[in-house]
GROMACS .gro file of N, CA and C in nm:
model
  327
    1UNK      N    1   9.482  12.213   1.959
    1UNK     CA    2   9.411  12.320   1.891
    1UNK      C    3   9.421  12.298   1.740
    2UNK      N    4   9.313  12.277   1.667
    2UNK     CA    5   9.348  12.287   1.539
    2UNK      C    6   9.274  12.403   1.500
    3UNK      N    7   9.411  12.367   1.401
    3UNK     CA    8   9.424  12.529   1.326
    3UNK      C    9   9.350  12.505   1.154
    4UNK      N   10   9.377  12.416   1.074
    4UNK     CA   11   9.359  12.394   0.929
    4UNK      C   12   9.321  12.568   0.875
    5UNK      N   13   9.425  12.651   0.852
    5UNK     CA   14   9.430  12.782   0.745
    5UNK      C   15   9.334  12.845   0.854
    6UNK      N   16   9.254  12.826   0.937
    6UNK     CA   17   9.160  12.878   1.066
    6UNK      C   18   9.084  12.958   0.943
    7UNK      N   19   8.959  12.969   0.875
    7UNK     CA   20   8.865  13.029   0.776
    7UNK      C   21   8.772  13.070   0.872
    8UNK      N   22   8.773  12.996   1.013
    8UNK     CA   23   8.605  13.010   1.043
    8UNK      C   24   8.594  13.167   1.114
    9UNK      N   25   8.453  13.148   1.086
    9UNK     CA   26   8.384  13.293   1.055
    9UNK      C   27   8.490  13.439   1.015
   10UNK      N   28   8.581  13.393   0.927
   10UNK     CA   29   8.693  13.449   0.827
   10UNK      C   30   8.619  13.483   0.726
   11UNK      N   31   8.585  13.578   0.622
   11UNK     CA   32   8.589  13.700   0.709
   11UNK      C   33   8.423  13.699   0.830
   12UNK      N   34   8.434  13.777   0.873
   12UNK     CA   35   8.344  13.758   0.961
   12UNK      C   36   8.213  13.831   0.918
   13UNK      N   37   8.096  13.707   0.909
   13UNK     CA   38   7.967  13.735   0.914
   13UNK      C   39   7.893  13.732   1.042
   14UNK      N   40   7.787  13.792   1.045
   14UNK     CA   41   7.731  13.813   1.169
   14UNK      C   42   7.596  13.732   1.185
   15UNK      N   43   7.585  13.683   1.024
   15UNK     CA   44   7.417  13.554   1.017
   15UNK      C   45   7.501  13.459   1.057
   16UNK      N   46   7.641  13.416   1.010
   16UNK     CA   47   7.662  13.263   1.015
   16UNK      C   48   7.736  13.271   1.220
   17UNK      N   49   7.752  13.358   1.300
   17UNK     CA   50   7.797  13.342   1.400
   17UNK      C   51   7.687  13.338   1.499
   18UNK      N   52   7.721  13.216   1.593
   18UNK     CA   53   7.600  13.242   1.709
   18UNK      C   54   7.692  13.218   1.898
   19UNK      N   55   7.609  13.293   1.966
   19UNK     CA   56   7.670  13.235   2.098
   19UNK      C   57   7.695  13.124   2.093
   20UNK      N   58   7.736  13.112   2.233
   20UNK     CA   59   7.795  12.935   2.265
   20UNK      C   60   7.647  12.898   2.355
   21UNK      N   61   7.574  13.018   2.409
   21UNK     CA   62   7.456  12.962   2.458
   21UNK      C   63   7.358  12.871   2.305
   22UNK      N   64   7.348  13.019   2.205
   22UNK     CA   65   7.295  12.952   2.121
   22UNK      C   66   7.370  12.780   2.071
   23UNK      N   67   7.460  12.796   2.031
   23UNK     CA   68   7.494  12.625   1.995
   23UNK      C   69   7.465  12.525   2.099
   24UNK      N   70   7.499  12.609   2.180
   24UNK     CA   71   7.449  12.454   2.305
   24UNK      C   72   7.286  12.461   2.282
   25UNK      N   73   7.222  12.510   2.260
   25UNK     CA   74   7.086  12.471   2.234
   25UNK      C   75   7.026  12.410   2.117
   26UNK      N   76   7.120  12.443   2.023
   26UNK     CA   77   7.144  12.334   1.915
   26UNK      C   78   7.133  12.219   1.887
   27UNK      N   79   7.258  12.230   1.970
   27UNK     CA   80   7.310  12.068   2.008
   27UNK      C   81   7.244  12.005   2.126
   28UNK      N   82   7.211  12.088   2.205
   28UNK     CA   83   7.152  12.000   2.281
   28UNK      C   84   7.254  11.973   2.434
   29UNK      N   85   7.352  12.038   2.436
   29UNK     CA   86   7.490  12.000   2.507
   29UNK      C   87   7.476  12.118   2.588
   30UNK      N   88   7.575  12.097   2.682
   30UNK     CA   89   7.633  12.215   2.766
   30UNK      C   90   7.701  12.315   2.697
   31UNK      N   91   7.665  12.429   2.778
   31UNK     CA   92   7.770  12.573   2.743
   31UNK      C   93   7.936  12.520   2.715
   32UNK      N   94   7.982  12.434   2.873
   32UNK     CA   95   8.109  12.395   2.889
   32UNK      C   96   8.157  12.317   2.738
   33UNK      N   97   8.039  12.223   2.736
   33UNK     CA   98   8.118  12.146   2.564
   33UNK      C   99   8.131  12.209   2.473
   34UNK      N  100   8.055  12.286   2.440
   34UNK     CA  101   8.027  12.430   2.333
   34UNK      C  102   8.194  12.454   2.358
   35UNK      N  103   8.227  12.516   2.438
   35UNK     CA  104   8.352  12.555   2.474
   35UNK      C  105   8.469  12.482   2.469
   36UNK      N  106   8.455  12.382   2.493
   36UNK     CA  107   8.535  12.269   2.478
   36UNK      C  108   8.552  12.215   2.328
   37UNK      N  109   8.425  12.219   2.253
   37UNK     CA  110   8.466  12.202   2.090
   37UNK      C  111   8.497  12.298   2.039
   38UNK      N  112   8.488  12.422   2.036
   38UNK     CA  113   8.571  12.539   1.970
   38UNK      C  114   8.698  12.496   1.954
   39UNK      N  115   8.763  12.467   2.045
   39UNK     CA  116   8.942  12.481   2.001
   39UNK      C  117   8.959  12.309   1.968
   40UNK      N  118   8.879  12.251   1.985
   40UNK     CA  119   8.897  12.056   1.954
   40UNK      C  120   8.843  12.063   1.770
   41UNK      N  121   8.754  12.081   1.752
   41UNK     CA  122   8.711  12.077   1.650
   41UNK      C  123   8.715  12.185   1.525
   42UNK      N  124   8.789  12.312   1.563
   42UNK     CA  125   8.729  12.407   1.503
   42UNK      C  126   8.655  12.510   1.460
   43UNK      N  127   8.541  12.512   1.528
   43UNK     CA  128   8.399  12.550   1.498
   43UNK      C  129   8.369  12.662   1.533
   44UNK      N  130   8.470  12.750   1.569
   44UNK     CA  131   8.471  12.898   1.634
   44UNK      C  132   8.576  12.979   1.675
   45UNK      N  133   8.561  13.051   1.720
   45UNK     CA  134   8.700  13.129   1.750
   45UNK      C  135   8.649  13.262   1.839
   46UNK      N  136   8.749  13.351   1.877
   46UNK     CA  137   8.689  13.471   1.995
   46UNK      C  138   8.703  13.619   1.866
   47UNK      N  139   8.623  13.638   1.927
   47UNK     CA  140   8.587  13.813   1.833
   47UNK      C  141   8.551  13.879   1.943
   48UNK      N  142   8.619  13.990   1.918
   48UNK     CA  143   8.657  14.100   2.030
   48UNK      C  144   8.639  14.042   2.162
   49UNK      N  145   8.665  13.971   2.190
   49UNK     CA  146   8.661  13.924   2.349
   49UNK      C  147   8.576  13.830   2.387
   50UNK      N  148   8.515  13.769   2.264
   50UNK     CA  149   8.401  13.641   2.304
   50UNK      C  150   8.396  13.600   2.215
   51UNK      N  151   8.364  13.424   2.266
   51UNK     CA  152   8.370  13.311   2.185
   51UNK      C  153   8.228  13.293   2.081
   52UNK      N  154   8.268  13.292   1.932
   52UNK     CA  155   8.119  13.318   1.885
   52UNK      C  156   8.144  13.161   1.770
   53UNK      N  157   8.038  13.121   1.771
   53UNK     CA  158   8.076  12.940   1.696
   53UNK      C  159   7.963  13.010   1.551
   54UNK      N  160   8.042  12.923   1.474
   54UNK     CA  161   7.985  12.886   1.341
   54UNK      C  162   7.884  12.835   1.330
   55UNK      N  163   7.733  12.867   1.302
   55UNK     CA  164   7.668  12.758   1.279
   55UNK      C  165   7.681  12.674   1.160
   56UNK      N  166   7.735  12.721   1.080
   56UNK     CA  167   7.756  12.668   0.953
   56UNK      C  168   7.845  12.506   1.009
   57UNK      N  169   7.988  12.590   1.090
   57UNK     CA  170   8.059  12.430   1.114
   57UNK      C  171   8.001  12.350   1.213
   58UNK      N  172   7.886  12.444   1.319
   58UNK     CA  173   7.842  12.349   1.415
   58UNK      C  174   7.735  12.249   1.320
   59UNK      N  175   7.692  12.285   1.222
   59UNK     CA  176   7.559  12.155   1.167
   59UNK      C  177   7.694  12.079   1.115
   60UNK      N  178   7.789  12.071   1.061
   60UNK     CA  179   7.925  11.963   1.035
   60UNK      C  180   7.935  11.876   1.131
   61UNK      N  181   7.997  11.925   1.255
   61UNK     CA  182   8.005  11.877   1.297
   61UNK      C  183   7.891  11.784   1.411
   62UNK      N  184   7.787  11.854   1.397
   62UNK     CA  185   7.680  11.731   1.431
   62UNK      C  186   7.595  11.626   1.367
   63UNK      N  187   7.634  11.651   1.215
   63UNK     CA  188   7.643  11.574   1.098
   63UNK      C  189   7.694  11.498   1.120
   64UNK      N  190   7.826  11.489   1.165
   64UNK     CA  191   7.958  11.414   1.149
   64UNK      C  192   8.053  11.423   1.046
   65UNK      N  193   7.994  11.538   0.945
   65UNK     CA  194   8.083  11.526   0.840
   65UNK      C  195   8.202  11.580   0.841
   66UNK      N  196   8.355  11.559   0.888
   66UNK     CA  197   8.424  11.624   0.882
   66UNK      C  198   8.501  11.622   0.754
   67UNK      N  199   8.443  11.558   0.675
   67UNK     CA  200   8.521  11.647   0.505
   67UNK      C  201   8.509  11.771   0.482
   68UNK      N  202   8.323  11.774   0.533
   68UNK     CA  203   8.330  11.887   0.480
   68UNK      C  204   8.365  12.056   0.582
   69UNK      N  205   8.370  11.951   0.745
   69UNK     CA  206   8.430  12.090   0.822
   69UNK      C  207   8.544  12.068   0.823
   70UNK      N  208   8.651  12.047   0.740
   70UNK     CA  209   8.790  12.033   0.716
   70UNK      C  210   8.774  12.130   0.622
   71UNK      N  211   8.678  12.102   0.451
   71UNK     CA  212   8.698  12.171   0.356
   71UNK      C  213   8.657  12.357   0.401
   72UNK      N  214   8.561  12.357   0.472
   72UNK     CA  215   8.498  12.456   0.532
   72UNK      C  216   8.649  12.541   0.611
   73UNK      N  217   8.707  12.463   0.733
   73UNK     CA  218   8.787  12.534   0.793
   73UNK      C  219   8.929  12.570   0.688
   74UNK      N  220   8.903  12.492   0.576
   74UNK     CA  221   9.042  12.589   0.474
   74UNK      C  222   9.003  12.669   0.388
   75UNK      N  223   8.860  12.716   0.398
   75UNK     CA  224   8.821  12.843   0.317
   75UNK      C  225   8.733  12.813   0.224
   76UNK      N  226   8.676  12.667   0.186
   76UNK     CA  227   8.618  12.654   0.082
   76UNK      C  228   8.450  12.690   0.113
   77UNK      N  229   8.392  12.778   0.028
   77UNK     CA  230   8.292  12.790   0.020
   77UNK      C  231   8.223  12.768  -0.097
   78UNK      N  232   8.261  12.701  -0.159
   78UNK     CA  233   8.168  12.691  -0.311
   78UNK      C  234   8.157  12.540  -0.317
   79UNK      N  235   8.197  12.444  -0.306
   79UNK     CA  236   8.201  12.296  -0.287
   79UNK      C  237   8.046  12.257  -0.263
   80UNK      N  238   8.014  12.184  -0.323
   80UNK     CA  239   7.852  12.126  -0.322
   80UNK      C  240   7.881  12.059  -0.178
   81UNK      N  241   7.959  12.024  -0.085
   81UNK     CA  242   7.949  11.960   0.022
   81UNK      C  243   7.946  12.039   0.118
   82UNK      N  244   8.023  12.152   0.151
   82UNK     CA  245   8.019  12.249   0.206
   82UNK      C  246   7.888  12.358   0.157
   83UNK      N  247   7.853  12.404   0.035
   83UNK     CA  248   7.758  12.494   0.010
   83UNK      C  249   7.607  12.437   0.057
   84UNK      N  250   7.597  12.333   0.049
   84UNK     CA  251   7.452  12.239   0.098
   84UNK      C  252   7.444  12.316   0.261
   85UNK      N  253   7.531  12.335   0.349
   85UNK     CA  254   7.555  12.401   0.493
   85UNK      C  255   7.528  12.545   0.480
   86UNK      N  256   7.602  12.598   0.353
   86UNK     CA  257   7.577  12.725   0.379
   86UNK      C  258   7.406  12.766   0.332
   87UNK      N  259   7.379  12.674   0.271
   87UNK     CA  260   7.230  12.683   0.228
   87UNK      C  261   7.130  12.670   0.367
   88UNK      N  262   7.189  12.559   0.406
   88UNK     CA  263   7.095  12.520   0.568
   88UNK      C  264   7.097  12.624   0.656
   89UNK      N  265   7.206  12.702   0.645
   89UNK     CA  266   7.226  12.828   0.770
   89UNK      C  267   7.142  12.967   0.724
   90UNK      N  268   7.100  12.936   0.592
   90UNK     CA  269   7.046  13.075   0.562
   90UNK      C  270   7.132  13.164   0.480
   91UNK      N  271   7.276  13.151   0.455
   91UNK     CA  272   7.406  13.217   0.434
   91UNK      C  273   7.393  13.192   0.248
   92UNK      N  274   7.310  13.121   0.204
   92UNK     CA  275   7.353  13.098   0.054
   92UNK      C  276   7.186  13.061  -0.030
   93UNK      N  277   7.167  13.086  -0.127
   93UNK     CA  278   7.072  13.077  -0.207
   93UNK      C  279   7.071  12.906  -0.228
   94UNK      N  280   6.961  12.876  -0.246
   94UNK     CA  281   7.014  12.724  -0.300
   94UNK      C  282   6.989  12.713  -0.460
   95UNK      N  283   6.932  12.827  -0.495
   95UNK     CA  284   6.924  12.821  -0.667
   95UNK      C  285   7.034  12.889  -0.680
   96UNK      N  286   7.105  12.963  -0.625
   96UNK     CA  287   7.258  13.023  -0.719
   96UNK      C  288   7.329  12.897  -0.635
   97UNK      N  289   7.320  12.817  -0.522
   97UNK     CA  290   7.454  12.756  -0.499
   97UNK      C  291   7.434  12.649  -0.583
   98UNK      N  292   7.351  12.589  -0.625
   98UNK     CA  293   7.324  12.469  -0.715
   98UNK      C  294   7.402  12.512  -0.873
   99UNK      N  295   7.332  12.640  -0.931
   99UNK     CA  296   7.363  12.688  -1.037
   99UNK      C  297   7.543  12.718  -1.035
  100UNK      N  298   7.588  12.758  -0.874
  100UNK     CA  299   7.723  12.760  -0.901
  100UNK      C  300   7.777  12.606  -0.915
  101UNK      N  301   7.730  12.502  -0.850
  101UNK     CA  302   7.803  12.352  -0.880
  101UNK      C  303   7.777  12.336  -1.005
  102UNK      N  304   7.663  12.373  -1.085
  102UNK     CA  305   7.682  12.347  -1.199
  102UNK      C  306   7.784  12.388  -1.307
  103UNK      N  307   7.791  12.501  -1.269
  103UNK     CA  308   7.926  12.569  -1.389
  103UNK      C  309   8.055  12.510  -1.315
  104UNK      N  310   8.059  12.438  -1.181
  104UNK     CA  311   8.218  12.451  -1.151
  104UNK      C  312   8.214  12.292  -1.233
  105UNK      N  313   8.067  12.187  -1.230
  105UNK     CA  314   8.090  12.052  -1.277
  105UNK      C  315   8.095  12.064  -1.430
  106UNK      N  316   8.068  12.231  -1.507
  106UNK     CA  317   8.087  12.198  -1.677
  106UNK      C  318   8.223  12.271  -1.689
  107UNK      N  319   8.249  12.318  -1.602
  107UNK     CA  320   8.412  12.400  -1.612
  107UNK      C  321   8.520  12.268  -1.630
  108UNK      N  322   8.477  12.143  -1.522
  108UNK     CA  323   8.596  12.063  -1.515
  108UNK      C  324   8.684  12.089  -1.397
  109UNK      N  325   8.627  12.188  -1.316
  109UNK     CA  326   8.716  12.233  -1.202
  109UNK      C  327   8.672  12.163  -1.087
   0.00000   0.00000   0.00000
């Protein structure tokens, strides 16, 4: 089971969470794998009594990018690698998340 600080859907939004039916249609996969990557990869967790996945970490992880569903599962949401996801899910502006990489790349941070 990995854990990394567990962020996902921390605090909990209700755009970025979808069934496990929905992700498996996503992906393209079974309900069972849906289920099976939640606790392997991360990508979800149970709220009030059911398993609800990230779409944010499910496009990561069918990306392949796990930098950025590493950076994602320890809370980072402002990271131009991670915010590009939250843009794809609907969850983030892409003119304020751009405008935020810009001040974090003239900050120096």
């Amino acid at each position: 089971m990995i854990d990394e600080h567990d962020h996902i859907l921390k605090p909990y939004d209700a755009r970025e969470a979808i069934s496990v039916r929905e992700a498996a249609e996503i992906a393209r996969k079974s309900k069972r794998t849906i289920l099976e990557w939640v606790p392997r990869h991360g990508i979800g967790r149970k709220v009030v009594g059911r398993v609800e996945v990230s779409n944010v970490a499910l496009f990561m992880l069918l990306d392949g990018d796990e930098v950025a569903l590493r950076a994602y599962r320890r809370g980072d949401r402002t990271s131009e690698r991670v915010a590009r996801y939250l843009v794809r899910a609907g969850l983030k502006d892409p003119y304020n998340a751009q405008n935020a990489q810009n001040a974090q790349d003239w900050s120096g941070d």
